[in-house]
Amino acid sequence: EAGVVQSPRYKIIEKKQPVAFWCNPISGHNTLYWYLQNLGQGPELLIRYENEEAVDDSQLPKDRFSAERLKGVDSTLKIQPAELGDSAVYLCASSFLNGELFFGEGSRLTVL
Amino acid sequence: DQQVKQNSPSLSVQEGRISILNCDYTNSMFDYFLWYKKYPAEGPTFLISISSIKDKNEDGRFTVFLNKSAKHLSLHIVPSQPGDSAVYFCAALHSGTYKYIFGTGTRLKVLA
C-alpha cells in the first residue's frame, strides 16, 4: 500500500515569491491534514479536511496561506507571498475516520 | 500555552537497556494518546497508542503507560536497539475536536 506522497521534497525560494506543495493521501483516507513543523518543535496543525470540507482552518494564516482539496483526494497548500519566517517543513498526513495519522515525508521550504 | 510537553529534549541509552521517554499534558479532555517516531528527513511514523480508559498498552518492545491523575504518559523501550535512535513525539487527542496536539519531541540516541 502506497503511503502519503508529498512533493516537492525541497524548495528554495526568495521572499515574496509564491510556493505550492502537493499531497496525495493514502487511498481511502477521508481525512487530510497539513501540519507545519519548525526546527526543534512538534508538528502544528494548519488545516484539516474531511473529504472536500475544511473542518478546521483556525490556525491557517489566511492572509498568505491557502489550501484546497478538490474531489476529496489530493490537496494543495499555497503560500503567497512567502516570508522568511515561513521556512519550515510542511507535513501532510491522512487518516481514516480520524484514526491514527499517517504522515508523508514532508516538504522542506527555505525562504531566502 | 503548550498543552503537551516533553521536557527532555534528548536522551542517551546503552544498547540493551531500557529507554524511558516522558510526556506531560495539561488538558484533562484529552482521551487518546499516541507516540510517533521520526528519522531525519522522513515524516513521523506511528508507533503505539493508548486510550484514556487504559493505563498500559504493550506492543513488542514498546509499552506506553498512562497516569491520568498525574496527566503523564511514558514510553518504555526494552531492550533498546541502535535502530531506535530517532526523535520521539507524543501526541494527545480530544476526540470531540479531532485535533492532535504534539509535544516538542525527545531525541533518543541508543549507543552500541
PDB file of N, CA and C in Angstrom, chain A residues 1-9 21-35 69 73-75 90-96 100-107, chain B residues 36 41-46:
ATOM      1  N   GLU A   1       0.853  -1.207   0.000  1.00  0.00           N
ATOM      2  CA  GLU A   1       0.000   0.000   0.000  1.00  0.00           C
ATOM      3  C   GLU A   1       0.879   1.244   0.000  1.00  0.00           C
ATOM      4  N   ALA A   2       0.603   2.149  -0.945  1.00  0.00           N
ATOM      5  CA  ALA A   2       1.392   3.366  -1.021  1.00  0.00           C
ATOM      6  C   ALA A   2       1.063   4.252   0.169  1.00  0.00           C
ATOM      7  N   GLY A   3       2.095   4.970   0.642  1.00  0.00           N
ATOM      8  CA  GLY A   3       1.899   5.890   1.757  1.00  0.00           C
ATOM      9  C   GLY A   3       1.464   7.250   1.270  1.00  0.00           C
ATOM     10  N   VAL A   4       1.522   8.215   2.162  1.00  0.00           N
ATOM     11  CA  VAL A   4       1.212   9.596   1.811  1.00  0.00           C
ATOM     12  C   VAL A   4       2.372  10.153   0.977  1.00  0.00           C
ATOM     13  N   VAL A   5       2.043  10.715  -0.164  1.00  0.00           N
ATOM     14  CA  VAL A   5       3.069  11.226  -1.071  1.00  0.00           C
ATOM     15  C   VAL A   5       3.011  12.743  -1.097  1.00  0.00           C
ATOM     16  N   GLN A   6       4.166  13.349  -0.910  1.00  0.00           N
ATOM     17  CA  GLN A   6       4.253  14.804  -0.952  1.00  0.00           C
ATOM     18  C   GLN A   6       5.291  15.237  -1.976  1.00  0.00           C
ATOM     19  N   SER A   7       5.055  16.385  -2.576  1.00  0.00           N
ATOM     20  CA  SER A   7       6.059  16.992  -3.443  1.00  0.00           C
ATOM     21  C   SER A   7       5.907  18.505  -3.437  1.00  0.00           C
ATOM     22  N   PRO A   8       7.012  19.233  -3.657  1.00  0.00           N
ATOM     23  CA  PRO A   8       8.367  18.727  -3.756  1.00  0.00           C
ATOM     24  C   PRO A   8       8.935  18.388  -2.375  1.00  0.00           C
ATOM     25  N   ARG A   9      10.011  17.645  -2.318  1.00  0.00           N
ATOM     26  CA  ARG A   9      10.641  17.346  -1.038  1.00  0.00           C
ATOM     27  C   ARG A   9      11.366  18.566  -0.497  1.00  0.00           C
ATOM     28  N   PHE A  21       2.656  23.333  -2.390  1.00  0.00           N
ATOM     29  CA  PHE A  21       3.001  21.969  -2.010  1.00  0.00           C
ATOM     30  C   PHE A  21       1.807  21.070  -2.330  1.00  0.00           C
ATOM     31  N   TRP A  22       2.130  19.868  -2.747  1.00  0.00           N
ATOM     32  CA  TRP A  22       1.086  18.932  -3.154  1.00  0.00           C
ATOM     33  C   TRP A  22       1.128  17.690  -2.274  1.00  0.00           C
ATOM     34  N   CYS A  23      -0.043  17.120  -2.023  1.00  0.00           N
ATOM     35  CA  CYS A  23      -0.138  15.931  -1.181  1.00  0.00           C
ATOM     36  C   CYS A  23      -1.159  14.960  -1.767  1.00  0.00           C
ATOM     37  N   ASN A  24      -0.764  13.704  -1.836  1.00  0.00           N
ATOM     38  CA  ASN A  24      -1.674  12.634  -2.214  1.00  0.00           C
ATOM     39  C   ASN A  24      -1.802  11.688  -1.029  1.00  0.00           C
ATOM     40  N   PRO A  25      -2.969  11.606  -0.414  1.00  0.00           N
ATOM     41  CA  PRO A  25      -3.101  10.794   0.800  1.00  0.00           C
ATOM     42  C   PRO A  25      -3.199   9.304   0.485  1.00  0.00           C
ATOM     43  N   ILE A  26      -3.217   8.513   1.526  1.00  0.00           N
ATOM     44  CA  ILE A  26      -3.412   7.068   1.368  1.00  0.00           C
ATOM     45  C   ILE A  26      -4.827   6.826   0.838  1.00  0.00           C
ATOM     46  N   SER A  27      -4.916   5.928  -0.113  1.00  0.00           N
ATOM     47  CA  SER A  27      -6.196   5.634  -0.729  1.00  0.00           C
ATOM     48  C   SER A  27      -7.223   5.219   0.328  1.00  0.00           C
ATOM     49  N   GLY A  28      -8.391   5.844   0.266  1.00  0.00           N
ATOM     50  CA  GLY A  28      -9.452   5.503   1.210  1.00  0.00           C
ATOM     51  C   GLY A  28      -9.483   6.355   2.461  1.00  0.00           C
ATOM     52  N   HIS A  29      -8.409   7.133   2.674  1.00  0.00           N
ATOM     53  CA  HIS A  29      -8.384   8.014   3.850  1.00  0.00           C
ATOM     54  C   HIS A  29      -9.178   9.282   3.541  1.00  0.00           C
ATOM     55  N   ASN A  30     -10.218   9.512   4.324  1.00  0.00           N
ATOM     56  CA  ASN A  30     -11.083  10.649   4.044  1.00  0.00           C
ATOM     57  C   ASN A  30     -10.602  11.933   4.723  1.00  0.00           C
ATOM     58  N   THR A  31      -9.752  11.799   5.743  1.00  0.00           N
ATOM     59  CA  THR A  31      -9.304  12.974   6.477  1.00  0.00           C
ATOM     60  C   THR A  31      -7.869  13.303   6.094  1.00  0.00           C
ATOM     61  N   LEU A  32      -7.636  14.557   5.779  1.00  0.00           N
ATOM     62  CA  LEU A  32      -6.311  15.008   5.356  1.00  0.00           C
ATOM     63  C   LEU A  32      -5.924  16.226   6.184  1.00  0.00           C
ATOM     64  N   TYR A  33      -4.665  16.243   6.593  1.00  0.00           N
ATOM     65  CA  TYR A  33      -4.149  17.308   7.452  1.00  0.00           C
ATOM     66  C   TYR A  33      -2.906  17.921   6.807  1.00  0.00           C
ATOM     67  N   TRP A  34      -2.759  19.216   7.001  1.00  0.00           N
ATOM     68  CA  TRP A  34      -1.493  19.897   6.734  1.00  0.00           C
ATOM     69  C   TRP A  34      -0.950  20.394   8.068  1.00  0.00           C
ATOM     70  N   TYR A  35       0.304  20.025   8.321  1.00  0.00           N
ATOM     71  CA  TYR A  35       0.983  20.458   9.543  1.00  0.00           C
ATOM     72  C   TYR A  35       2.225  21.264   9.170  1.00  0.00           C
ATOM     73  N   ARG A  69      -8.705  21.045  -1.468  1.00  0.00           N
ATOM     74  CA  ARG A  69      -8.734  19.590  -1.606  1.00  0.00           C
ATOM     75  C   ARG A  69      -9.898  19.259  -2.538  1.00  0.00           C
ATOM     76  N   VAL A  73      -9.562  14.191  -2.561  1.00  0.00           N
ATOM     77  CA  VAL A  73      -8.407  13.288  -2.606  1.00  0.00           C
ATOM     78  C   VAL A  73      -7.128  14.113  -2.410  1.00  0.00           C
ATOM     79  N   ASP A  74      -6.510  14.523  -3.537  1.00  0.00           N
ATOM     80  CA  ASP A  74      -5.279  15.309  -3.462  1.00  0.00           C
ATOM     81  C   ASP A  74      -5.542  16.672  -2.831  1.00  0.00           C
ATOM     82  N   SER A  75      -4.474  17.240  -2.287  1.00  0.00           N
ATOM     83  CA  SER A  75      -4.592  18.575  -1.702  1.00  0.00           C
ATOM     84  C   SER A  75      -3.374  19.408  -2.069  1.00  0.00           C
ATOM     85  N   TYR A  90       6.738  21.330   5.852  1.00  0.00           N
ATOM     86  CA  TYR A  90       5.284  21.241   5.742  1.00  0.00           C
ATOM     87  C   TYR A  90       4.929  19.762   5.563  1.00  0.00           C
ATOM     88  N   LEU A  91       4.210  19.254   6.546  1.00  0.00           N
ATOM     89  CA  LEU A  91       3.864  17.830   6.576  1.00  0.00           C
ATOM     90  C   LEU A  91       2.402  17.638   6.202  1.00  0.00           C
ATOM     91  N   CYS A  92       2.170  16.662   5.370  1.00  0.00           N
ATOM     92  CA  CYS A  92       0.803  16.252   5.067  1.00  0.00           C
ATOM     93  C   CYS A  92       0.563  14.913   5.752  1.00  0.00           C
ATOM     94  N   ALA A  93      -0.616  14.724   6.267  1.00  0.00           N
ATOM     95  CA  ALA A  93      -0.970  13.460   6.903  1.00  0.00           C
ATOM     96  C   ALA A  93      -2.394  13.102   6.505  1.00  0.00           C
ATOM     97  N   SER A  94      -2.696  11.830   6.569  1.00  0.00           N
ATOM     98  CA  SER A  94      -4.065  11.397   6.309  1.00  0.00           C
ATOM     99  C   SER A  94      -4.456  10.345   7.338  1.00  0.00           C
ATOM    100  N   SER A  95      -5.748  10.165   7.479  1.00  0.00           N
ATOM    101  CA  SER A  95      -6.254   9.146   8.397  1.00  0.00           C
ATOM    102  C   SER A  95      -7.614   8.688   7.915  1.00  0.00           C
ATOM    103  N   PHE A  96      -8.016   7.539   8.413  1.00  0.00           N
ATOM    104  CA  PHE A  96      -9.341   7.031   8.115  1.00  0.00           C
ATOM    105  C   PHE A  96     -10.246   7.305   9.313  1.00  0.00           C
ATOM    106  N   GLU A 100      -5.426   6.981  13.585  1.00  0.00           N
ATOM    107  CA  GLU A 100      -4.012   7.367  13.636  1.00  0.00           C
ATOM    108  C   GLU A 100      -3.605   8.101  12.356  1.00  0.00           C
ATOM    109  N   LEU A 101      -2.739   9.080  12.532  1.00  0.00           N
ATOM    110  CA  LEU A 101      -2.242   9.850  11.399  1.00  0.00           C
ATOM    111  C   LEU A 101      -1.114   9.109  10.710  1.00  0.00           C
ATOM    112  N   PHE A 102      -1.132   9.148   9.395  1.00  0.00           N
ATOM    113  CA  PHE A 102      -0.030   8.642   8.586  1.00  0.00           C
ATOM    114  C   PHE A 102       0.545   9.849   7.857  1.00  0.00           C
ATOM    115  N   PHE A 103       1.831  10.080   8.096  1.00  0.00           N
ATOM    116  CA  PHE A 103       2.478  11.271   7.556  1.00  0.00           C
ATOM    117  C   PHE A 103       3.234  10.969   6.276  1.00  0.00           C
ATOM    118  N   GLY A 104       3.324  11.980   5.433  1.00  0.00           N
ATOM    119  CA  GLY A 104       4.248  11.942   4.318  1.00  0.00           C
ATOM    120  C   GLY A 104       5.639  12.333   4.798  1.00  0.00           C
ATOM    121  N   GLU A 105       6.585  12.372   3.851  1.00  0.00           N
ATOM    122  CA  GLU A 105       7.967  12.681   4.205  1.00  0.00           C
ATOM    123  C   GLU A 105       8.193  14.171   4.417  1.00  0.00           C
ATOM    124  N   GLY A 106       7.248  14.988   4.033  1.00  0.00           N
ATOM    125  CA  GLY A 106       7.363  16.411   4.266  1.00  0.00           C
ATOM    126  C   GLY A 106       7.977  17.169   3.105  1.00  0.00           C
ATOM    127  N   SER A 107       7.671  18.446   3.055  1.00  0.00           N
ATOM    128  CA  SER A 107       8.268  19.362   2.077  1.00  0.00           C
ATOM    129  C   SER A 107       9.017  20.431   2.852  1.00  0.00           C
TER     130      SER A 107
ATOM    131  N   TYR B  36       4.851   8.889  18.222  1.00  0.00           N
ATOM    132  CA  TYR B  36       5.356   8.832  16.867  1.00  0.00           C
ATOM    133  C   TYR B  36       6.873   8.871  16.918  1.00  0.00           C
ATOM    134  N   ALA B  41      14.870  13.543   7.890  1.00  0.00           N
ATOM    135  CA  ALA B  41      14.397  13.676   6.510  1.00  0.00           C
ATOM    136  C   ALA B  41      13.223  12.745   6.187  1.00  0.00           C
ATOM    137  N   GLU B  42      12.560  12.239   7.201  1.00  0.00           N
ATOM    138  CA  GLU B  42      11.361  11.443   6.985  1.00  0.00           C
ATOM    139  C   GLU B  42      10.220  12.028   7.797  1.00  0.00           C
ATOM    140  N   GLY B  43       8.993  11.666   7.432  1.00  0.00           N
ATOM    141  CA  GLY B  43       7.862  12.068   8.236  1.00  0.00           C
ATOM    142  C   GLY B  43       7.733  11.200   9.467  1.00  0.00           C
ATOM    143  N   PRO B  44       7.009  11.683  10.482  1.00  0.00           N
ATOM    144  CA  PRO B  44       6.779  10.855  11.681  1.00  0.00           C
ATOM    145  C   PRO B  44       5.994   9.594  11.333  1.00  0.00           C
ATOM    146  N   THR B  45       6.314   8.504  11.995  1.00  0.00           N
ATOM    147  CA  THR B  45       5.570   7.253  11.809  1.00  0.00           C
ATOM    148  C   THR B  45       4.952   6.832  13.127  1.00  0.00           C
ATOM    149  N   PHE B  46       3.741   6.337  13.041  1.00  0.00           N
ATOM    150  CA  PHE B  46       3.004   5.917  14.223  1.00  0.00           C
ATOM    151  C   PHE B  46       3.694   4.737  14.895  1.00  0.00           C
TER     152      PHE B  46
END
